[in-house]
Amino acid sequence: MRFGLFGGPSRGDDWGADDQTAYRAYTDAIVEAEQLGFYGLYMVEHHFTGRGQPSASLNILSYLAARTSTIRLGTAVVVVPWHNPLLLAEQVATLDVLSNGRLDLGVGRGYRDYEFTGFGIAPEEAQARFDETMTILRRAWTTEDRFSHSGRFWNFEDVVIEPRPVQQPHPPLWLGAGGPASIERAAREGYRLFLDQVGTFELTAQRVATYRAAREAAGLEYSPSDIAVTRALRIAHSEADRDHQLERHMATLTTLADSSAATTTDGQPANPFYSAPDARRDTAESGAILGTPDECIERLRTLQADGVEQVLFTGASLADLRLFAAEVMPAFQ
């Protein structure tokens, strides 16, 4: 197995009380995480939260490209309906060049209505805008000469995208999905797959199997490296500390649930954490990498047995990452 990081800096957590302090502490931590053996960083994009979540993930990753040399630099995800496709194509290609081909591009359609409202975009247009933008991006990166596009939302005449990405034909494309229909679509369309931090181990195993079967049915090669599962990392030093870590995890998931849609993008019921508040404690504990280092190893081995080879941690402090690298990571090397 290999282990990466998910999320980004924000005020009021482990990184600092103001934006400058948080960003400096977080980027310093990523530099050290590379040295500790973590293989990738996958950063969110959010707007108008009031909590300092990263709004310009590609900018932060460009800065980290200059401070690191081996760690993969990814987005999880860029919400493409909010971006001009040509500008996004140029920014992504530039980051791939500056990082020497270390970019993984996670893309998504968005799910927070207030972010769409803030940008003046109708949420019901999200899927159509996503589809058109992805068509433009793929064409922009694979067309060496000038091209034009005429669509529902975007019209371009005689444009050429520079620079060219280092990774050809373009950086690996990742998609977050949860329901069976959206997972199958991701597989058919050649996306690698992000799975969320809320799904139980059993549900995660079902999702991995769904994706693998859909890839094979579409005649596409499948590799365990095509899937990355996000998990909260909460290392505990005592039973009391374990309860404290679980409460911290539940508070994070409650914030997430309060800003999430009630259903997944393909109309499936949302995860039980969102739809069954009375069961939130059990649901939170059943999905996290939680407990002593030995318990964390046991939980990770459960994921490994289900075909998961890449885990992205969220909620971890730098001290947690150091302890994980010293006491848990060696069990998987």
Tab-separated table of C-alpha atoms in Angstrom:
chain	number	residue	atom	x	y	z
A	1	MET	CA	0.000	0.000	0.000
A	2	ARG	CA	0.974	3.622	-0.382
A	3	PHE	CA	-0.318	6.619	1.505
A	4	GLY	CA	-1.050	10.196	0.523
A	5	LEU	CA	-2.817	13.264	1.874
A	6	PHE	CA	-6.171	14.862	1.105
A	7	GLY	CA	-7.563	18.306	1.928
A	8	GLY	CA	-5.651	21.508	2.394
A	9	PRO	CA	-4.990	24.302	4.875
A	10	SER	CA	-7.779	26.106	6.679
A	11	ARG	CA	-7.995	28.459	9.605
A	12	GLY	CA	-8.825	27.177	13.055
A	13	ASP	CA	-7.548	23.603	12.715
A	14	ASP	CA	-4.008	22.311	13.253
A	15	TRP	CA	-2.425	24.812	10.887
A	16	GLY	CA	-3.053	28.277	12.327
A	17	ALA	CA	-5.480	31.008	13.260
A	18	ASP	CA	-4.924	33.183	10.178
A	19	ASP	CA	-4.500	32.459	6.479
A	20	GLN	CA	-0.800	33.274	6.202
A	21	THR	CA	0.137	31.155	9.219
A	22	ALA	CA	-2.058	28.266	8.069
A	23	TYR	CA	-0.710	28.254	4.509
A	24	ARG	CA	2.904	28.424	5.621
A	25	ALA	CA	2.481	25.664	8.220
A	26	TYR	CA	0.609	23.446	5.786
A	27	THR	CA	3.059	23.796	2.902
A	28	ASP	CA	5.973	23.184	5.283
A	29	ALA	CA	4.182	20.029	6.435
A	30	ILE	CA	3.819	18.790	2.854
A	31	VAL	CA	7.548	19.229	2.278
A	32	GLU	CA	8.198	17.096	5.355
A	33	ALA	CA	5.511	14.578	4.345
A	34	GLU	CA	7.425	13.953	1.119
A	35	GLN	CA	10.519	13.184	3.194
A	36	LEU	CA	8.478	10.871	5.456
A	37	GLY	CA	7.440	8.761	2.479
A	38	PHE	CA	3.936	9.982	1.614
A	39	TYR	CA	3.451	9.651	-2.123
A	40	GLY	CA	0.908	12.349	-3.014
A	41	LEU	CA	-1.091	15.403	-1.970
A	42	TYR	CA	-4.637	15.877	-3.289
A	43	MET	CA	-6.128	19.304	-2.596
A	44	VAL	CA	-9.742	20.411	-2.432
A	45	GLU	CA	-11.292	23.513	-4.002
A	46	HIS	CA	-13.959	25.414	-2.086
A	47	HIS	CA	-15.263	28.967	-2.066
A	48	PHE	CA	-17.194	31.322	0.215
A	49	THR	CA	-16.917	29.046	3.269
A	50	GLY	CA	-15.688	31.625	5.773
A	51	ARG	CA	-13.328	28.967	7.137
A	52	GLY	CA	-10.341	29.539	4.874
A	53	GLN	CA	-10.565	26.364	2.805
A	54	PRO	CA	-8.341	26.445	-0.312
A	55	SER	CA	-9.960	28.382	-3.131
A	56	ALA	CA	-6.949	28.470	-5.495
A	57	SER	CA	-5.611	24.930	-5.311
A	58	LEU	CA	-3.597	25.129	-8.541
A	59	ASN	CA	-1.743	28.175	-7.186
A	60	ILE	CA	-0.835	26.353	-3.973
A	61	LEU	CA	0.271	23.262	-5.892
A	62	SER	CA	2.445	25.402	-8.189
A	63	TYR	CA	4.208	26.758	-5.118
A	64	LEU	CA	4.673	23.220	-3.793
A	65	ALA	CA	6.028	22.091	-7.165
A	66	ALA	CA	9.004	24.349	-6.516
A	67	ARG	CA	9.518	23.085	-2.960
A	68	THR	CA	9.243	19.345	-3.630
A	69	SER	CA	10.694	16.873	-6.104
A	70	THR	CA	8.908	13.504	-5.930
A	71	ILE	CA	5.488	13.788	-4.300
A	72	ARG	CA	2.484	13.665	-6.652
A	73	LEU	CA	0.546	16.945	-6.701
A	74	GLY	CA	-3.162	16.461	-7.243
A	75	THR	CA	-6.528	18.146	-7.104
A	76	ALA	CA	-9.482	16.523	-5.393
A	77	VAL	CA	-11.136	18.162	-7.085
A	78	VAL	CA	-11.147	21.152	-9.439
A	79	VAL	CA	-14.842	22.004	-9.854
A	80	VAL	CA	-14.776	22.510	-13.600
A	81	PRO	CA	-18.199	24.203	-14.082
A	82	TRP	CA	-16.804	27.298	-12.341
A	83	HIS	CA	-13.760	27.670	-14.624
A	84	ASN	CA	-13.113	29.035	-18.094
A	85	PRO	CA	-12.027	25.867	-19.951
A	86	LEU	CA	-9.157	27.485	-21.869
A	87	LEU	CA	-7.697	29.179	-18.807
A	88	LEU	CA	-8.010	25.934	-16.878
A	89	ALA	CA	-6.301	23.982	-19.671
A	90	GLU	CA	-3.382	26.432	-19.645
A	91	GLN	CA	-3.073	26.454	-15.841
A	92	VAL	CA	-3.126	22.655	-15.622
A	93	ALA	CA	-0.541	22.251	-18.388
A	94	THR	CA	1.699	24.881	-16.766
A	95	LEU	CA	1.575	23.078	-13.423
A	96	ASP	CA	2.398	19.781	-15.121
A	97	VAL	CA	5.428	21.427	-16.754
A	98	LEU	CA	6.639	23.084	-13.535
A	99	SER	CA	6.240	19.872	-11.531
A	100	ASN	CA	8.016	17.786	-14.176
A	101	GLY	CA	4.942	15.664	-14.815
A	102	ARG	CA	3.797	15.121	-11.227
A	103	LEU	CA	0.216	16.376	-11.598
A	104	ASP	CA	-2.892	14.241	-11.033
A	105	LEU	CA	-5.988	16.186	-12.094
A	106	GLY	CA	-9.097	15.364	-10.110
A	107	VAL	CA	-12.223	16.962	-11.546
A	108	GLY	CA	-15.812	17.249	-10.376
A	109	ARG	CA	-19.164	18.900	-10.976
A	110	GLY	CA	-19.598	20.475	-7.508
A	111	TYR	CA	-22.207	19.864	-4.852
A	112	ARG	CA	-22.549	22.949	-2.638
A	113	ASP	CA	-25.400	25.124	-3.854
A	114	TYR	CA	-24.072	28.304	-2.221
A	115	GLU	CA	-20.865	28.045	-4.255
A	116	PHE	CA	-22.863	27.925	-7.504
A	117	THR	CA	-24.937	30.873	-6.291
A	118	GLY	CA	-21.773	32.817	-5.478
A	119	PHE	CA	-20.490	32.365	-9.015
A	120	GLY	CA	-23.875	33.104	-10.548
A	121	ILE	CA	-24.185	29.617	-12.046
A	122	ALA	CA	-27.354	27.538	-11.821
A	123	PRO	CA	-26.705	24.256	-9.944
A	124	GLU	CA	-28.947	22.402	-12.382
A	125	GLU	CA	-26.445	23.259	-15.144
A	126	ALA	CA	-23.573	21.574	-13.290
A	127	GLN	CA	-23.509	18.280	-15.195
A	128	ALA	CA	-23.933	19.863	-18.618
A	129	ARG	CA	-21.200	22.407	-17.888
A	130	PHE	CA	-18.927	19.639	-16.595
A	131	ASP	CA	-19.419	17.529	-19.718
A	132	GLU	CA	-18.787	20.407	-22.128
A	133	THR	CA	-15.725	21.619	-20.245
A	134	MET	CA	-14.171	18.141	-20.143
A	135	THR	CA	-14.678	17.818	-23.902
A	136	ILE	CA	-12.872	21.136	-24.402
A	137	LEU	CA	-10.040	20.221	-22.006
A	138	ARG	CA	-9.307	16.923	-23.698
A	139	ARG	CA	-9.304	18.601	-27.095
A	140	ALA	CA	-7.138	21.472	-25.884
A	141	TRP	CA	-4.425	19.129	-24.606
A	142	THR	CA	-4.428	16.785	-27.597
A	143	THR	CA	-4.715	19.279	-30.482
A	144	GLU	CA	-1.333	20.629	-31.537
A	145	ASP	CA	-2.770	23.138	-33.990
A	146	ARG	CA	-5.402	25.794	-33.459
A	147	PHE	CA	-8.996	24.715	-32.953
A	148	SER	CA	-12.480	26.148	-32.476
A	149	HIS	CA	-15.418	25.115	-30.328
A	150	SER	CA	-19.108	25.964	-30.468
A	151	GLY	CA	-21.243	24.717	-27.590
A	152	ARG	CA	-24.031	25.520	-25.186
A	153	PHE	CA	-21.881	27.438	-22.703
A	154	TRP	CA	-18.590	28.156	-24.480
A	155	ASN	CA	-17.590	29.355	-27.937
A	156	PHE	CA	-13.963	29.756	-29.048
A	157	GLU	CA	-12.426	30.584	-32.405
A	158	ASP	CA	-8.922	29.733	-33.615
A	159	VAL	CA	-7.213	29.083	-30.260
A	160	VAL	CA	-4.133	27.074	-29.306
A	161	ILE	CA	-3.204	25.970	-25.783
A	162	GLU	CA	0.320	26.544	-24.492
A	163	PRO	CA	2.364	25.053	-22.921
A	164	ARG	CA	1.936	21.367	-23.711
A	165	PRO	CA	1.591	19.039	-20.689
A	166	VAL	CA	4.612	16.899	-19.859
A	167	GLN	CA	2.348	13.872	-19.341
A	168	GLN	CA	0.861	12.843	-22.660
A	169	PRO	CA	-1.777	13.078	-23.839
A	170	HIS	CA	-2.643	14.842	-20.563
A	171	PRO	CA	-2.237	14.369	-16.790
A	172	PRO	CA	-4.174	11.448	-15.290
A	173	LEU	CA	-7.829	12.383	-14.813
A	174	TRP	CA	-9.571	11.453	-11.557
A	175	LEU	CA	-13.256	11.664	-10.670
A	176	GLY	CA	-14.976	11.504	-7.300
A	177	ALA	CA	-17.978	9.156	-7.355
A	178	GLY	CA	-20.109	7.238	-4.871
A	179	GLY	CA	-23.271	5.772	-6.388
A	180	PRO	CA	-23.075	2.725	-8.672
A	181	ALA	CA	-24.148	4.629	-11.800
A	182	SER	CA	-21.571	7.399	-11.322
A	183	ILE	CA	-18.819	4.864	-10.547
A	184	GLU	CA	-19.669	2.900	-13.694
A	185	ARG	CA	-19.641	6.088	-15.756
A	186	ALA	CA	-16.242	7.074	-14.355
A	187	ALA	CA	-14.888	3.658	-15.323
A	188	ARG	CA	-16.333	3.712	-18.845
A	189	GLU	CA	-15.002	7.204	-19.553
A	190	GLY	CA	-11.471	6.348	-18.439
A	191	TYR	CA	-11.332	8.278	-15.169
A	192	ARG	CA	-9.411	7.081	-12.152
A	193	LEU	CA	-11.593	7.005	-9.043
A	194	PHE	CA	-11.649	8.891	-5.734
A	195	LEU	CA	-13.773	7.279	-3.003
A	196	ASP	CA	-14.941	9.341	-0.044
A	197	GLN	CA	-13.964	9.202	3.610
A	198	VAL	CA	-17.459	8.354	4.857
A	199	GLY	CA	-18.053	4.964	3.260
A	200	THR	CA	-17.743	1.939	5.518
A	201	PHE	CA	-15.169	-0.729	4.700
A	202	GLU	CA	-17.944	-2.969	3.349
A	203	LEU	CA	-19.346	-0.223	1.117
A	204	THR	CA	-15.856	0.655	-0.102
A	205	ALA	CA	-15.261	-2.969	-1.113
A	206	GLN	CA	-18.514	-2.939	-3.108
A	207	ARG	CA	-17.500	0.278	-4.862
A	208	VAL	CA	-14.075	-1.097	-5.783
A	209	ALA	CA	-15.710	-4.202	-7.256
A	210	THR	CA	-18.219	-2.068	-9.213
A	211	TYR	CA	-15.460	0.067	-10.719
A	212	ARG	CA	-13.287	-2.896	-11.627
A	213	ALA	CA	-16.164	-4.741	-13.302
A	214	ALA	CA	-17.164	-1.633	-15.284
A	215	ARG	CA	-13.583	-1.049	-16.475
A	216	GLU	CA	-13.292	-4.622	-17.653
A	217	ALA	CA	-16.732	-4.531	-19.310
A	218	ALA	CA	-15.624	-1.434	-21.246
A	219	GLY	CA	-12.495	-3.226	-22.452
A	220	LEU	CA	-10.211	-1.049	-20.341
A	221	GLU	CA	-7.288	-2.251	-18.296
A	222	TYR	CA	-7.783	-2.169	-14.537
A	223	SER	CA	-5.100	-1.484	-11.950
A	224	PRO	CA	-5.512	-0.990	-8.178
A	225	SER	CA	-3.579	2.259	-8.662
A	226	ASP	CA	-6.653	3.594	-10.483
A	227	ILE	CA	-8.485	3.966	-7.144
A	228	ALA	CA	-7.650	6.144	-4.129
A	229	VAL	CA	-9.724	5.947	-0.953
A	230	THR	CA	-9.910	8.900	1.433
A	231	ARG	CA	-9.892	8.114	5.156
A	232	ALA	CA	-9.669	10.165	8.310
A	233	LEU	CA	-6.453	9.428	10.206
A	234	ARG	CA	-6.973	9.644	13.963
A	235	ILE	CA	-4.128	8.013	15.904
A	236	ALA	CA	-4.956	7.558	19.596
A	237	HIS	CA	-2.628	7.078	22.547
A	238	SER	CA	-5.204	5.891	25.099
A	239	GLU	CA	-8.876	4.897	25.291
A	240	ALA	CA	-9.803	8.416	26.399
A	241	ASP	CA	-7.801	9.857	23.539
A	242	ARG	CA	-9.546	7.443	21.176
A	243	ASP	CA	-12.937	8.856	22.208
A	244	HIS	CA	-11.584	12.376	21.726
A	245	GLN	CA	-10.296	11.546	18.238
A	246	LEU	CA	-13.650	10.024	17.286
A	247	GLU	CA	-15.471	13.146	18.461
A	248	ARG	CA	-13.127	15.289	16.339
A	249	HIS	CA	-13.838	13.100	13.333
A	250	MET	CA	-17.601	13.315	13.898
A	251	ALA	CA	-17.409	17.108	14.117
A	252	THR	CA	-15.609	17.208	10.755
A	253	LEU	CA	-18.160	14.917	9.123
A	254	THR	CA	-21.041	16.933	10.574
A	255	THR	CA	-19.643	20.066	8.937
A	256	LEU	CA	-19.339	18.150	5.673
A	257	ALA	CA	-22.869	16.786	5.942
A	258	ASP	CA	-24.305	20.237	6.620
A	259	SER	CA	-22.873	21.517	3.330
A	260	SER	CA	-23.628	18.453	1.180
A	261	ALA	CA	-26.491	17.454	-1.032
A	262	ALA	CA	-29.008	14.945	0.339
A	263	THR	CA	-28.381	12.563	-2.577
A	264	THR	CA	-25.430	11.607	-4.723
A	265	THR	CA	-25.044	13.036	-8.207
A	266	ASP	CA	-26.765	10.049	-9.808
A	267	GLY	CA	-29.810	10.276	-7.549
A	268	GLN	CA	-28.830	7.524	-5.110
A	269	PRO	CA	-29.526	8.012	-1.370
A	270	ALA	CA	-26.658	9.749	0.359
A	271	ASN	CA	-24.348	7.937	2.754
A	272	PRO	CA	-26.031	6.994	6.063
A	273	PHE	CA	-23.912	9.590	7.874
A	274	TYR	CA	-25.912	12.254	6.056
A	275	SER	CA	-29.346	10.622	6.097
A	276	ALA	CA	-29.363	8.876	9.509
A	277	PRO	CA	-28.033	11.245	12.209
A	278	ASP	CA	-28.792	8.756	14.997
A	279	ALA	CA	-26.265	6.339	13.513
A	280	ARG	CA	-23.520	8.894	12.921
A	281	ARG	CA	-21.185	7.693	15.656
A	282	ASP	CA	-21.187	4.102	14.386
A	283	THR	CA	-20.879	5.240	10.769
A	284	ALA	CA	-17.971	7.562	11.577
A	285	GLU	CA	-16.063	4.912	13.500
A	286	SER	CA	-16.670	2.216	10.901
A	287	GLY	CA	-14.836	4.161	8.183
A	288	ALA	CA	-11.932	5.934	9.881
A	289	ILE	CA	-8.353	4.800	10.382
A	290	LEU	CA	-8.757	5.230	14.116
A	291	GLY	CA	-7.048	3.983	17.253
A	292	THR	CA	-3.603	2.887	18.317
A	293	PRO	CA	-0.942	2.299	15.653
A	294	ASP	CA	-1.664	-1.446	15.803
A	295	GLU	CA	-5.398	-0.829	15.338
A	296	CYS	CA	-4.658	1.488	12.400
A	297	ILE	CA	-2.592	-1.292	10.803
A	298	GLU	CA	-5.480	-3.737	11.259
A	299	ARG	CA	-7.986	-1.352	9.657
A	300	LEU	CA	-5.685	-0.657	6.730
A	301	ARG	CA	-5.208	-4.378	6.177
A	302	THR	CA	-9.001	-4.675	5.879
A	303	LEU	CA	-8.957	-2.107	3.072
A	304	GLN	CA	-5.998	-3.861	1.488
A	305	ALA	CA	-7.866	-7.174	1.465
A	306	ASP	CA	-10.703	-5.414	-0.386
A	307	GLY	CA	-8.349	-4.372	-3.178
A	308	VAL	CA	-7.401	-0.891	-1.949
A	309	GLU	CA	-3.749	0.016	-2.470
A	310	GLN	CA	-3.872	3.827	-2.141
A	311	VAL	CA	-5.222	5.658	0.905
A	312	LEU	CA	-5.397	9.442	1.236
A	313	PHE	CA	-5.499	10.737	4.800
A	314	THR	CA	-7.454	13.749	5.968
A	315	GLY	CA	-7.610	15.372	9.389
A	316	ALA	CA	-4.059	14.450	10.364
A	317	SER	CA	-1.672	16.832	12.079
A	318	LEU	CA	2.033	16.841	11.299
A	319	ALA	CA	2.608	14.959	14.562
A	320	ASP	CA	0.136	12.298	13.368
A	321	LEU	CA	1.978	11.972	10.050
A	322	ARG	CA	5.314	11.549	11.828
A	323	LEU	CA	3.891	8.869	14.117
A	324	PHE	CA	2.209	7.091	11.210
A	325	ALA	CA	5.431	7.081	9.191
A	326	ALA	CA	7.366	5.672	12.150
A	327	GLU	CA	4.936	3.059	13.501
A	328	VAL	CA	2.381	2.192	10.798
A	329	MET	CA	3.900	2.730	7.358
A	330	PRO	CA	6.713	0.156	7.857
A	331	ALA	CA	4.087	-2.611	8.132
A	332	PHE	CA	3.183	-2.019	4.473
A	333	GLN	CA	6.631	-1.645	2.939
